[in-house]
Amino acid sequence: MPVLTSSSSSSSFTSISLSIFLLLILYNTTVICSATTRTKTTHPNRQLSVNYYAKSCPQVEQLIGSITSQQFKESPVSSPATIRLFFHDCFVEGCDASIIISSKQQGNKMLAEKDAPDNKDLREEGFESVRKAKAVVESKCPGVVSCADILAISARDYVHLAGGPYYQVKKGRWDGKISMASKVASNIPQANFTVDQLLKLFSSKGLTLEDLVVLSGAHTFGFAHCQNFVSRLYDYRGSKQPDPVIDPRLLRALRMSCPHYGGNADIVAPFDVTTPFVFDHAYYGNLEAKLGLLASDQALSLDPRTKPIVQALAKDKQKFFQAFAAAMEKMGSIGAKRGRKHGEKRKDCSMHML
């Protein structure tokens, strides 16, 4: 379905509105998604290497690929779920798989990152993909490959399986020894963030203005719960009115399934109303057409600092793909742990080593 522009016919939008409504109903008990990440380390870890496991586990990518390809066939939502999981992992204490630790397995009363309010709606498919891949890798290369690297490779696989770019993943991360729910809230972007707030957070991770816009493009597929955008529909920033920027036809379509109060908490809507299951660059065209789902997404097409980047990526899918691959490599280096002093190699990704 083409990206809606101001010159699109009303019948085209009627089709889009209907498809949004159907998606909201069809997936009200099954689907979600969003974007994410971790630490104050701003320089890429130079010890990460594409060939890190060349001798110790040369088949690691094929082993992981056997799982991701099967998961994608069985449950396509595994793609956005795993990419979101990777974002949320990297933005809190670095890319160290601390997001996967179970509070029950911590051996103390401290809640793990996974149980922080901002992580409560992370889909189980993302965790399941890593668990299955870890089991296969451990059967062939016991004690060698970290959960952090498995998550990074899985995220790349799912981007590619959904139609996005294939890129090399640098490896050599160790798993983090600390997982604290209390560190999550201040490190995860919120759905109503302004561009200033987004820039401050991304800058603290060593990421640039362009990285912000490019990584936000992960919202080219996946879904978000009503709670993440319902204020835009009824009471935008305390105005008692809807967000004046949102396309009125999209507003009506979303209001059908997301009431102001008392709605079904499981209902979700697609980030990308045109191609919600495909990794492409339609997200940026949607922002130009005022079809952004989250306030933080739509803001990127309005701010003079980010608007030119949105426009450029909307016109050129290959430019977006190249930029996204580079930004994922950069984000994947945030706070990477190396060695036993700072990390561990877990056998069970949900449990710290004793």
Short mmCIF file of C-alpha atoms in Angstrom, two decimals:
data_model
loop_
_atom_site.label_atom_id
_atom_site.label_comp_id
_atom_site.label_asym_id
_atom_site.label_seq_id
_atom_site.Cartn_x
_atom_site.Cartn_y
_atom_site.Cartn_z
CA MET A 1 0.00 0.00 0.00
CA PRO A 2 1.52 3.40 -0.94
CA VAL A 3 2.44 5.95 1.68
CA LEU A 4 -0.43 8.41 2.12
CA THR A 5 0.29 11.99 1.11
CA SER A 6 -1.85 15.08 1.29
CA SER A 7 -2.89 14.50 -2.32
CA SER A 8 -4.03 10.88 -1.74
CA SER A 9 -7.67 10.20 -2.41
CA SER A 10 -10.13 9.77 0.45
CA SER A 11 -10.75 6.22 -0.68
CA SER A 12 -7.05 5.41 -0.19
CA PHE A 13 -7.21 6.61 3.35
CA THR A 14 -10.44 4.75 3.98
CA SER A 15 -8.58 1.56 3.12
CA ILE A 16 -5.75 2.49 5.46
CA SER A 17 -8.20 3.39 8.23
CA LEU A 18 -9.95 0.08 7.83
CA SER A 19 -6.66 -1.81 7.87
CA ILE A 20 -5.63 0.01 11.07
CA PHE A 21 -8.93 -0.90 12.68
CA LEU A 22 -8.62 -4.52 11.64
CA LEU A 23 -5.04 -4.69 12.89
CA LEU A 24 -6.10 -3.23 16.22
CA ILE A 25 -8.77 -5.88 16.61
CA LEU A 26 -6.83 -8.79 15.13
CA TYR A 27 -3.78 -8.26 17.28
CA ASN A 28 -5.39 -7.07 20.48
CA THR A 29 -4.23 -10.17 22.31
CA THR A 30 -1.03 -10.94 20.49
CA VAL A 31 1.14 -8.14 19.22
CA ILE A 32 3.35 -5.22 20.36
CA CYS A 33 6.57 -3.40 19.81
CA SER A 34 8.76 -0.29 19.97
CA ALA A 35 12.31 1.17 20.07
CA THR A 36 15.28 1.52 22.76
CA THR A 37 19.03 1.21 24.75
CA ARG A 38 22.07 1.82 27.65
CA THR A 39 25.28 3.30 29.47
CA LYS A 40 27.47 6.36 29.58
CA THR A 41 30.33 4.77 27.70
CA THR A 42 30.58 6.88 24.57
CA HIS A 43 33.40 5.26 22.63
CA PRO A 44 32.96 2.05 20.62
CA ASN A 45 34.78 -0.92 22.11
CA ARG A 46 37.70 -1.48 19.76
CA GLN A 47 38.07 -5.07 20.86
CA LEU A 48 34.81 -6.13 19.25
CA SER A 49 35.45 -7.99 16.01
CA VAL A 50 33.44 -9.56 13.21
CA ASN A 51 35.73 -12.62 13.39
CA TYR A 52 35.81 -12.93 17.18
CA TYR A 53 34.52 -16.53 17.14
CA ALA A 54 36.33 -17.59 13.95
CA LYS A 55 38.29 -20.28 15.80
CA SER A 56 36.24 -20.93 18.95
CA CYS A 57 32.78 -21.20 17.30
CA PRO A 58 33.03 -20.59 13.54
CA GLN A 59 29.45 -21.69 12.89
CA VAL A 60 27.87 -19.35 15.45
CA GLU A 61 25.95 -17.23 12.93
CA GLN A 62 24.57 -20.26 11.11
CA LEU A 63 23.46 -21.79 14.41
CA ILE A 64 21.66 -18.62 15.45
CA GLY A 65 20.25 -18.22 11.94
CA SER A 66 18.62 -21.64 12.12
CA ILE A 67 16.58 -20.38 15.06
CA THR A 68 15.77 -16.87 13.84
CA SER A 69 14.59 -18.09 10.43
CA GLN A 70 12.29 -20.65 12.05
CA GLN A 71 10.97 -18.17 14.61
CA PHE A 72 10.29 -15.64 11.87
CA LYS A 73 8.20 -18.17 9.95
CA GLU A 74 6.25 -19.21 13.03
CA SER A 75 5.86 -15.76 14.59
CA PRO A 76 6.77 -12.71 12.46
CA VAL A 77 6.36 -10.45 15.49
CA SER A 78 9.64 -11.97 16.75
CA SER A 79 11.41 -9.47 14.47
CA PRO A 80 10.33 -6.17 16.04
CA ALA A 81 10.22 -7.84 19.47
CA THR A 82 13.89 -8.84 19.34
CA ILE A 83 15.08 -5.53 17.91
CA ARG A 84 13.24 -3.66 20.63
CA LEU A 85 14.77 -6.00 23.21
CA PHE A 86 18.23 -5.18 21.85
CA PHE A 87 17.56 -1.43 22.06
CA HIS A 88 16.32 -1.68 25.63
CA ASP A 89 19.35 -3.77 26.55
CA CYS A 90 21.92 -1.41 25.09
CA PHE A 91 20.50 1.81 26.55
CA VAL A 92 20.67 0.55 30.13
CA GLU A 93 24.22 -0.27 31.25
CA GLY A 94 25.33 -1.21 27.74
CA CYS A 95 24.81 -4.14 25.35
CA ASP A 96 25.36 -6.91 27.88
CA ALA A 97 22.13 -8.96 27.90
CA SER A 98 21.27 -7.73 31.40
CA ILE A 99 17.73 -7.19 30.07
CA ILE A 100 17.32 -10.98 29.95
CA ILE A 101 18.15 -11.66 33.60
CA SER A 102 15.19 -12.93 35.62
CA SER A 103 14.54 -11.28 38.99
CA LYS A 104 13.80 -14.70 40.45
CA GLN A 105 17.27 -15.90 39.47
CA GLN A 106 19.20 -12.94 40.89
CA GLY A 107 19.71 -14.46 44.32
CA ASN A 108 18.66 -11.21 46.01
CA LYS A 109 15.53 -9.10 46.45
CA MET A 110 16.51 -6.61 43.76
CA LEU A 111 14.26 -6.43 40.70
CA ALA A 112 16.05 -7.00 37.39
CA GLU A 113 15.76 -4.72 34.36
CA LYS A 114 13.22 -7.02 32.73
CA ASP A 115 10.71 -6.24 35.49
CA ALA A 116 11.00 -2.46 35.33
CA PRO A 117 7.71 -0.74 34.36
CA ASP A 118 9.23 0.47 31.08
CA ASN A 119 10.07 -3.11 30.12
CA LYS A 120 6.85 -4.82 31.19
CA ASP A 121 5.41 -4.89 27.67
CA LEU A 122 8.50 -6.32 25.96
CA ARG A 123 7.18 -9.30 24.03
CA GLU A 124 8.11 -12.80 25.10
CA GLU A 125 9.05 -13.69 21.51
CA GLY A 126 12.23 -11.64 21.83
CA PHE A 127 13.34 -13.46 24.97
CA GLU A 128 12.33 -16.80 23.46
CA SER A 129 14.46 -16.23 20.37
CA VAL A 130 17.56 -15.64 22.48
CA ARG A 131 16.81 -18.61 24.75
CA LYS A 132 16.42 -20.99 21.82
CA ALA A 133 19.50 -19.67 20.01
CA LYS A 134 21.57 -19.92 23.19
CA ALA A 135 20.56 -23.57 23.65
CA VAL A 136 21.62 -24.47 20.11
CA VAL A 137 24.91 -22.58 20.37
CA GLU A 138 25.70 -24.13 23.76
CA SER A 139 25.18 -27.61 22.31
CA LYS A 140 27.94 -26.98 19.77
CA CYS A 141 30.18 -24.41 21.48
CA PRO A 142 29.63 -24.71 25.27
CA GLY A 143 30.69 -21.72 27.36
CA VAL A 144 32.00 -19.73 24.40
CA VAL A 145 29.37 -17.35 22.99
CA SER A 146 27.81 -14.69 25.20
CA CYS A 147 24.09 -14.00 25.43
CA ALA A 148 24.90 -10.37 24.53
CA ASP A 149 26.39 -11.43 21.19
CA ILE A 150 23.51 -13.81 20.51
CA LEU A 151 21.05 -10.95 21.03
CA ALA A 152 23.02 -8.65 18.72
CA ILE A 153 23.24 -11.27 15.96
CA SER A 154 19.56 -12.22 16.35
CA ALA A 155 18.51 -8.57 16.00
CA ARG A 156 20.48 -8.29 12.74
CA ASP A 157 18.93 -11.51 11.43
CA TYR A 158 15.42 -10.27 12.10
CA VAL A 159 16.04 -6.92 10.42
CA HIS A 160 17.13 -8.81 7.30
CA LEU A 161 14.36 -11.43 7.44
CA ALA A 162 11.75 -8.66 7.53
CA GLY A 163 13.16 -7.04 4.39
CA GLY A 164 15.87 -4.82 5.84
CA PRO A 165 19.64 -4.71 5.30
CA TYR A 166 22.08 -7.49 6.13
CA TYR A 167 25.15 -6.19 7.93
CA GLN A 168 28.15 -7.68 9.69
CA VAL A 169 27.90 -7.87 13.48
CA LYS A 170 31.00 -7.24 15.57
CA LYS A 171 31.30 -9.68 18.44
CA GLY A 172 33.20 -10.15 21.68
CA ARG A 173 30.74 -8.73 24.22
CA TRP A 174 30.59 -10.39 27.62
CA ASP A 175 27.37 -10.61 29.62
CA GLY A 176 26.76 -8.05 32.35
CA LYS A 177 26.97 -8.95 36.02
CA ILE A 178 24.40 -6.34 37.10
CA SER A 179 20.72 -6.00 36.22
CA MET A 180 18.75 -3.36 38.13
CA ALA A 181 15.20 -2.25 37.36
CA SER A 182 15.92 1.08 39.06
CA LYS A 183 18.32 2.06 36.25
CA VAL A 184 15.80 1.66 33.44
CA ALA A 185 13.42 4.64 33.61
CA SER A 186 16.04 7.35 33.15
CA ASN A 187 17.65 5.56 30.20
CA ILE A 188 14.71 4.59 27.97
CA PRO A 189 13.04 7.04 25.55
CA GLN A 190 9.41 7.78 26.39
CA ALA A 191 6.60 7.96 23.85
CA ASN A 192 5.95 11.66 24.56
CA PHE A 193 9.58 12.83 24.53
CA THR A 194 10.42 16.04 22.73
CA VAL A 195 13.35 16.14 20.31
CA ASP A 196 15.38 17.96 22.98
CA GLN A 197 14.76 15.15 25.45
CA LEU A 198 15.58 12.51 22.83
CA LEU A 199 18.80 14.26 21.86
CA LYS A 200 19.92 14.55 25.47
CA LEU A 201 19.39 10.84 26.04
CA PHE A 202 20.99 9.70 22.78
CA SER A 203 23.94 12.04 23.28
CA SER A 204 24.56 10.47 26.70
CA LYS A 205 25.05 7.17 24.85
CA GLY A 206 27.51 8.65 22.37
CA LEU A 207 24.90 8.76 19.61
CA THR A 208 24.34 11.68 17.24
CA LEU A 209 21.35 13.56 15.88
CA GLU A 210 21.45 11.41 12.74
CA ASP A 211 21.71 8.23 14.82
CA LEU A 212 18.54 9.30 16.64
CA VAL A 213 16.55 9.70 13.43
CA VAL A 214 17.97 6.58 11.81
CA LEU A 215 17.48 4.26 14.80
CA SER A 216 13.93 5.59 15.22
CA GLY A 217 13.37 4.05 11.80
CA ALA A 218 13.09 0.69 13.58
CA HIS A 219 9.50 1.82 14.06
CA THR A 220 8.99 0.98 10.40
CA PHE A 221 7.45 -2.21 11.75
CA GLY A 222 5.97 -3.41 15.01
CA PHE A 223 3.19 -2.20 17.27
CA ALA A 224 2.54 -0.06 20.35
CA HIS A 225 -0.08 -0.31 23.08
CA CYS A 226 -2.77 2.37 23.27
CA GLN A 227 -1.30 3.67 26.54
CA ASN A 228 1.74 4.94 24.62
CA PHE A 229 -0.23 7.30 22.40
CA VAL A 230 -3.73 7.67 23.88
CA SER A 231 -2.94 11.14 25.28
CA ARG A 232 -2.33 12.32 21.70
CA LEU A 233 -5.87 11.31 20.84
CA TYR A 234 -7.70 13.12 23.65
CA ASP A 235 -5.52 15.31 25.87
CA TYR A 236 -2.25 16.26 24.20
CA ARG A 237 0.16 17.76 26.73
CA GLY A 238 -2.70 18.73 29.05
CA SER A 239 -4.62 20.70 26.39
CA LYS A 240 -7.82 18.61 26.68
CA GLN A 241 -7.60 18.42 22.89
CA PRO A 242 -5.98 15.92 20.49
CA ASP A 243 -2.55 16.57 19.05
CA PRO A 244 -3.23 19.15 16.30
CA VAL A 245 -0.52 17.59 14.11
CA ILE A 246 -2.04 14.11 13.79
CA ASP A 247 -3.97 13.49 10.57
CA PRO A 248 -7.67 13.73 11.53
CA ARG A 249 -8.54 10.53 9.66
CA LEU A 250 -5.84 8.61 11.51
CA LEU A 251 -7.14 10.16 14.73
CA ARG A 252 -10.63 8.82 14.08
CA ALA A 253 -9.33 5.38 13.18
CA LEU A 254 -7.26 5.11 16.37
CA ARG A 255 -10.04 6.44 18.60
CA MET A 256 -12.27 3.57 17.46
CA SER A 257 -10.24 1.10 19.50
CA CYS A 258 -8.41 3.29 22.00
CA PRO A 259 -10.92 5.09 24.24
CA HIS A 260 -9.69 7.78 26.60
CA TYR A 261 -10.55 5.69 29.65
CA GLY A 262 -11.34 2.06 30.33
CA GLY A 263 -10.03 0.56 27.11
CA ASN A 264 -8.57 -2.90 26.62
CA ALA A 265 -4.97 -2.71 27.81
CA ASP A 266 -3.92 -5.41 25.33
CA ILE A 267 -4.95 -3.52 22.20
CA VAL A 268 -2.13 -2.28 19.97
CA ALA A 269 -1.71 -0.23 16.80
CA PRO A 270 0.97 -0.42 14.10
CA PHE A 271 3.78 2.13 14.09
CA ASP A 272 3.66 2.03 10.30
CA VAL A 273 0.08 2.03 8.99
CA THR A 274 1.14 1.18 5.44
CA THR A 275 3.56 -1.77 5.81
CA PRO A 276 3.43 -2.82 9.48
CA PHE A 277 5.26 -6.14 9.04
CA VAL A 278 7.97 -5.03 6.60
CA PHE A 279 11.31 -3.39 7.39
CA ASP A 280 11.41 -0.56 4.85
CA HIS A 281 11.60 3.23 4.86
CA ALA A 282 7.84 3.88 4.81
CA TYR A 283 8.08 5.13 8.41
CA TYR A 284 9.63 8.40 7.21
CA GLY A 285 7.04 8.98 4.51
CA ASN A 286 4.37 8.40 7.11
CA LEU A 287 5.89 11.06 9.35
CA GLU A 288 5.80 13.53 6.46
CA ALA A 289 2.12 12.67 5.95
CA LYS A 290 1.42 13.22 9.67
CA LEU A 291 0.79 9.52 10.21
CA GLY A 292 3.28 9.02 13.04
CA LEU A 293 1.88 6.94 15.89
CA LEU A 294 3.94 8.25 18.81
CA ALA A 295 4.41 11.91 19.64
CA SER A 296 8.17 11.31 19.83
CA ASP A 297 8.16 9.91 16.29
CA GLN A 298 6.05 12.67 14.76
CA ALA A 299 8.25 15.30 16.41
CA LEU A 300 11.17 14.22 14.20
CA SER A 301 9.41 15.53 11.09
CA LEU A 302 8.62 18.86 12.72
CA ASP A 303 11.86 19.92 14.38
CA PRO A 304 14.13 21.86 11.99
CA ARG A 305 17.16 19.87 13.19
CA THR A 306 15.71 16.47 12.34
CA LYS A 307 13.23 17.27 9.55
CA PRO A 308 15.86 17.32 6.73
CA ILE A 309 17.08 13.86 7.75
CA VAL A 310 13.51 12.51 7.77
CA GLN A 311 12.96 13.96 4.29
CA ALA A 312 16.18 12.48 2.92
CA LEU A 313 15.47 9.00 4.30
CA ALA A 314 11.87 9.09 3.04
CA LYS A 315 13.18 9.50 -0.50
CA ASP A 316 15.91 6.86 -0.44
CA LYS A 317 15.47 3.37 1.01
CA GLN A 318 19.08 2.36 0.33
CA LYS A 319 20.36 5.43 2.14
CA PHE A 320 18.25 4.46 5.14
CA PHE A 321 19.45 0.86 5.03
CA GLN A 322 23.11 1.89 4.92
CA ALA A 323 22.64 4.41 7.72
CA PHE A 324 20.68 1.95 9.84
CA ALA A 325 23.37 -0.72 9.54
CA ALA A 326 26.03 1.79 10.62
CA ALA A 327 23.91 3.09 13.50
CA MET A 328 23.20 -0.44 14.75
CA GLU A 329 26.93 -1.21 14.81
CA LYS A 330 27.52 1.99 16.76
CA MET A 331 24.70 1.33 19.22
CA GLY A 332 25.80 -2.28 19.57
CA SER A 333 29.14 -1.10 20.97
CA ILE A 334 27.64 0.93 23.81
CA GLY A 335 29.04 -0.16 27.15
CA ALA A 336 30.32 -3.49 25.83
CA LYS A 337 31.82 -5.55 28.64
CA ARG A 338 35.11 -7.40 28.16
CA GLY A 339 36.78 -9.94 30.44
CA ARG A 340 35.91 -11.60 33.74
CA LYS A 341 36.49 -8.45 35.76
CA HIS A 342 33.57 -6.70 34.10
CA GLY A 343 31.50 -9.52 32.63
CA GLU A 344 30.54 -13.18 32.54
CA LYS A 345 29.61 -15.84 29.99
CA ARG A 346 26.24 -17.17 31.09
CA LYS A 347 25.11 -20.69 30.31
CA ASP A 348 21.50 -19.69 30.95
CA CYS A 349 20.85 -16.17 29.71
CA SER A 350 18.29 -15.52 32.45
CA MET A 351 20.67 -16.41 35.28
CA HIS A 352 23.94 -14.89 36.50
CA MET A 353 26.90 -17.23 36.78
CA LEU A 354 27.65 -18.27 40.39
#
